Amino acid sequence: VTFSLTATRELRLDLTSSLTVTGDRLSRSISTDYPYHLTATGALRKQMGKQTSLSFTYTYATYRYHLDDGKGAADINRVLVQLMKSF
């Protein structure tokens, strides 16, 4: 079972933000597998001219044995800064 919610907002003509929340429940084949995966991602993207953009993305992920208990969970924080140039 998987659910996902996404929202995007244009803050200015050259600046957009987005938020995504995702969760899933997997069948466990091994008792040590985490059946619950929850992820939240927030991003800002700045358009710098017609062909260049700069983005900042933060992601928090948690893998759990039970939704209501964080004991034994694996929590992960990721940050990505990206400069893109189109040709």
mmCIF file with all atom_site columns, C-alpha atoms in Angstrom:
data_model
loop_
_atom_site.group_PDB
_atom_site.id
_atom_site.type_symbol
_atom_site.label_atom_id
_atom_site.label_alt_id
_atom_site.label_comp_id
_atom_site.label_asym_id
_atom_site.label_entity_id
_atom_site.label_seq_id
_atom_site.pdbx_PDB_ins_code
_atom_site.Cartn_x
_atom_site.Cartn_y
_atom_site.Cartn_z
_atom_site.occupancy
_atom_site.B_iso_or_equiv
_atom_site.pdbx_formal_charge
_atom_site.auth_seq_id
_atom_site.auth_comp_id
_atom_site.auth_asym_id
_atom_site.auth_atom_id
_atom_site.pdbx_PDB_model_num
ATOM 1  C CA . VAL A 1 1  ? 0.000  0.000   0.000   1.00 0.00 ? 1  VAL A CA 1
ATOM 2  C CA . THR A 1 2  ? 1.375  3.413   -0.985  1.00 0.00 ? 2  THR A CA 1
ATOM 3  C CA . PHE A 1 3  ? 0.142  6.973   -0.565  1.00 0.00 ? 3  PHE A CA 1
ATOM 4  C CA . SER A 1 4  ? 1.646  10.198  -1.846  1.00 0.00 ? 4  SER A CA 1
ATOM 5  C CA . LEU A 1 5  ? 0.703  13.875  -1.596  1.00 0.00 ? 5  LEU A CA 1
ATOM 6  C CA . THR A 1 6  ? 2.416  16.630  -3.587  1.00 0.00 ? 6  THR A CA 1
ATOM 7  C CA . ALA A 1 7  ? 1.978  20.398  -3.529  1.00 0.00 ? 7  ALA A CA 1
ATOM 8  C CA . THR A 1 8  ? 3.770  22.950  -5.712  1.00 0.00 ? 8  THR A CA 1
ATOM 9  C CA . ARG A 1 9  ? 3.572  26.718  -5.387  1.00 0.00 ? 9  ARG A CA 1
ATOM 10 C CA . GLU A 1 10 ? 5.003  29.493  -7.520  1.00 0.00 ? 10 GLU A CA 1
ATOM 11 C CA . LEU A 1 11 ? 6.263  32.057  -5.018  1.00 0.00 ? 11 LEU A CA 1
ATOM 12 C CA . ARG A 1 12 ? 7.491  34.452  -7.708  1.00 0.00 ? 12 ARG A CA 1
ATOM 13 C CA . LEU A 1 13 ? 7.979  34.169  -11.450 1.00 0.00 ? 13 LEU A CA 1
ATOM 14 C CA . ASP A 1 14 ? 11.499 32.833  -10.891 1.00 0.00 ? 14 ASP A CA 1
ATOM 15 C CA . LEU A 1 15 ? 10.993 30.896  -7.624  1.00 0.00 ? 15 LEU A CA 1
ATOM 16 C CA . THR A 1 16 ? 8.937  27.752  -6.971  1.00 0.00 ? 16 THR A CA 1
ATOM 17 C CA . SER A 1 17 ? 8.559  25.543  -3.929  1.00 0.00 ? 17 SER A CA 1
ATOM 18 C CA . SER A 1 18 ? 7.280  22.002  -3.564  1.00 0.00 ? 18 SER A CA 1
ATOM 19 C CA . LEU A 1 19 ? 6.440  19.578  -0.799  1.00 0.00 ? 19 LEU A CA 1
ATOM 20 C CA . THR A 1 20 ? 5.938  15.833  -1.166  1.00 0.00 ? 20 THR A CA 1
ATOM 21 C CA . VAL A 1 21 ? 4.909  13.353  1.520   1.00 0.00 ? 21 VAL A CA 1
ATOM 22 C CA . THR A 1 22 ? 5.007  9.624   0.748   1.00 0.00 ? 22 THR A CA 1
ATOM 23 C CA . GLY A 1 23 ? 4.368  6.516   2.790   1.00 0.00 ? 23 GLY A CA 1
ATOM 24 C CA . ASP A 1 24 ? 4.202  2.843   2.030   1.00 0.00 ? 24 ASP A CA 1
ATOM 25 C CA . ARG A 1 25 ? 3.641  -0.472  3.748   1.00 0.00 ? 25 ARG A CA 1
ATOM 26 C CA . LEU A 1 26 ? 5.581  -3.422  2.386   1.00 0.00 ? 26 LEU A CA 1
ATOM 27 C CA . SER A 1 27 ? 5.188  -7.128  2.955   1.00 0.00 ? 27 SER A CA 1
ATOM 28 C CA . ARG A 1 28 ? 8.146  -8.412  4.901   1.00 0.00 ? 28 ARG A CA 1
ATOM 29 C CA . SER A 1 29 ? 10.020 -11.407 3.584   1.00 0.00 ? 29 SER A CA 1
ATOM 30 C CA . ILE A 1 30 ? 12.551 -11.268 6.434   1.00 0.00 ? 30 ILE A CA 1
ATOM 31 C CA . SER A 1 31 ? 11.661 -10.276 9.998   1.00 0.00 ? 31 SER A CA 1
ATOM 32 C CA . THR A 1 32 ? 14.434 -7.642  10.022  1.00 0.00 ? 32 THR A CA 1
ATOM 33 C CA . ASP A 1 33 ? 12.971 -5.726  7.030   1.00 0.00 ? 33 ASP A CA 1
ATOM 34 C CA . TYR A 1 34 ? 11.301 -2.397  7.782   1.00 0.00 ? 34 TYR A CA 1
ATOM 35 C CA . PRO A 1 35 ? 7.677  -2.643  6.563   1.00 0.00 ? 35 PRO A CA 1
ATOM 36 C CA . TYR A 1 36 ? 6.876  1.091   6.920   1.00 0.00 ? 36 TYR A CA 1
ATOM 37 C CA . HIS A 1 37 ? 8.651  3.728   4.834   1.00 0.00 ? 37 HIS A CA 1
ATOM 38 C CA . LEU A 1 38 ? 7.751  7.407   5.368   1.00 0.00 ? 38 LEU A CA 1
ATOM 39 C CA . THR A 1 39 ? 9.361  10.232  3.381   1.00 0.00 ? 39 THR A CA 1
ATOM 40 C CA . ALA A 1 40 ? 8.929  14.017  3.318   1.00 0.00 ? 40 ALA A CA 1
ATOM 41 C CA . THR A 1 41 ? 10.694 16.217  0.743   1.00 0.00 ? 41 THR A CA 1
ATOM 42 C CA . GLY A 1 42 ? 10.770 20.009  0.518   1.00 0.00 ? 42 GLY A CA 1
ATOM 43 C CA . ALA A 1 43 ? 12.366 21.885  -2.374  1.00 0.00 ? 43 ALA A CA 1
ATOM 44 C CA . LEU A 1 44 ? 13.031 25.415  -3.617  1.00 0.00 ? 44 LEU A CA 1
ATOM 45 C CA . ARG A 1 45 ? 13.979 26.127  -7.232  1.00 0.00 ? 45 ARG A CA 1
ATOM 46 C CA . LYS A 1 46 ? 15.271 29.483  -8.479  1.00 0.00 ? 46 LYS A CA 1
ATOM 47 C CA . GLN A 1 47 ? 15.298 30.127  -12.219 1.00 0.00 ? 47 GLN A CA 1
ATOM 48 C CA . MET A 1 48 ? 18.440 32.084  -13.128 1.00 0.00 ? 48 MET A CA 1
ATOM 49 C CA . GLY A 1 49 ? 17.995 33.208  -16.702 1.00 0.00 ? 49 GLY A CA 1
ATOM 50 C CA . LYS A 1 50 ? 16.367 31.138  -19.440 1.00 0.00 ? 50 LYS A CA 1
ATOM 51 C CA . GLN A 1 51 ? 18.642 28.105  -19.248 1.00 0.00 ? 51 GLN A CA 1
ATOM 52 C CA . THR A 1 52 ? 19.988 27.939  -15.681 1.00 0.00 ? 52 THR A CA 1
ATOM 53 C CA . SER A 1 53 ? 18.360 27.056  -12.380 1.00 0.00 ? 53 SER A CA 1
ATOM 54 C CA . LEU A 1 54 ? 19.502 26.455  -8.828  1.00 0.00 ? 54 LEU A CA 1
ATOM 55 C CA . SER A 1 55 ? 17.609 24.121  -6.522  1.00 0.00 ? 55 SER A CA 1
ATOM 56 C CA . PHE A 1 56 ? 17.811 23.137  -2.871  1.00 0.00 ? 56 PHE A CA 1
ATOM 57 C CA . THR A 1 57 ? 16.126 19.926  -1.726  1.00 0.00 ? 57 THR A CA 1
ATOM 58 C CA . TYR A 1 58 ? 15.796 18.496  1.794   1.00 0.00 ? 58 TYR A CA 1
ATOM 59 C CA . THR A 1 59 ? 14.488 14.955  2.359   1.00 0.00 ? 59 THR A CA 1
ATOM 60 C CA . TYR A 1 60 ? 13.683 13.218  5.637   1.00 0.00 ? 60 TYR A CA 1
ATOM 61 C CA . ALA A 1 61 ? 13.039 9.481   5.504   1.00 0.00 ? 61 ALA A CA 1
ATOM 62 C CA . THR A 1 62 ? 12.216 7.069   8.293   1.00 0.00 ? 62 THR A CA 1
ATOM 63 C CA . TYR A 1 63 ? 11.993 3.295   8.084   1.00 0.00 ? 63 TYR A CA 1
ATOM 64 C CA . ARG A 1 64 ? 10.012 1.700   10.910  1.00 0.00 ? 64 ARG A CA 1
ATOM 65 C CA . TYR A 1 65 ? 8.833  -1.613  12.248  1.00 0.00 ? 65 TYR A CA 1
ATOM 66 C CA . HIS A 1 66 ? 5.626  0.022   13.606  1.00 0.00 ? 66 HIS A CA 1
ATOM 67 C CA . LEU A 1 67 ? 3.969  3.331   12.678  1.00 0.00 ? 67 LEU A CA 1
ATOM 68 C CA . ASP A 1 68 ? 3.316  4.371   16.267  1.00 0.00 ? 68 ASP A CA 1
ATOM 69 C CA . ASP A 1 69 ? 6.732  3.407   17.652  1.00 0.00 ? 69 ASP A CA 1
ATOM 70 C CA . GLY A 1 70 ? 10.110 4.816   16.606  1.00 0.00 ? 70 GLY A CA 1
ATOM 71 C CA . LYS A 1 71 ? 12.084 2.193   18.519  1.00 0.00 ? 71 LYS A CA 1
ATOM 72 C CA . GLY A 1 72 ? 14.617 0.583   16.201  1.00 0.00 ? 72 GLY A CA 1
ATOM 73 C CA . ALA A 1 73 ? 13.747 2.958   13.339  1.00 0.00 ? 73 ALA A CA 1
ATOM 74 C CA . ALA A 1 74 ? 16.277 4.178   10.791  1.00 0.00 ? 74 ALA A CA 1
ATOM 75 C CA . ASP A 1 75 ? 16.061 7.953   10.237  1.00 0.00 ? 75 ASP A CA 1
ATOM 76 C CA . ILE A 1 76 ? 17.795 9.552   7.245   1.00 0.00 ? 76 ILE A CA 1
ATOM 77 C CA . ASN A 1 77 ? 18.354 13.224  6.361   1.00 0.00 ? 77 ASN A CA 1
ATOM 78 C CA . ARG A 1 78 ? 19.444 14.218  2.850   1.00 0.00 ? 78 ARG A CA 1
ATOM 79 C CA . VAL A 1 79 ? 20.331 17.621  1.409   1.00 0.00 ? 79 VAL A CA 1
ATOM 80 C CA . LEU A 1 80 ? 20.856 18.232  -2.293  1.00 0.00 ? 80 LEU A CA 1
ATOM 81 C CA . VAL A 1 81 ? 21.994 21.478  -3.919  1.00 0.00 ? 81 VAL A CA 1
ATOM 82 C CA . GLN A 1 82 ? 21.831 21.353  -7.697  1.00 0.00 ? 82 GLN A CA 1
ATOM 83 C CA . LEU A 1 83 ? 22.854 23.783  -10.417 1.00 0.00 ? 83 LEU A CA 1
ATOM 84 C CA . MET A 1 84 ? 21.345 22.903  -13.800 1.00 0.00 ? 84 MET A CA 1
ATOM 85 C CA . LYS A 1 85 ? 22.273 24.355  -17.185 1.00 0.00 ? 85 LYS A CA 1
ATOM 86 C CA . SER A 1 86 ? 20.302 23.493  -20.335 1.00 0.00 ? 86 SER A CA 1
ATOM 87 C CA . PHE A 1 87 ? 21.848 23.614  -23.788 1.00 0.00 ? 87 PHE A CA 1
#
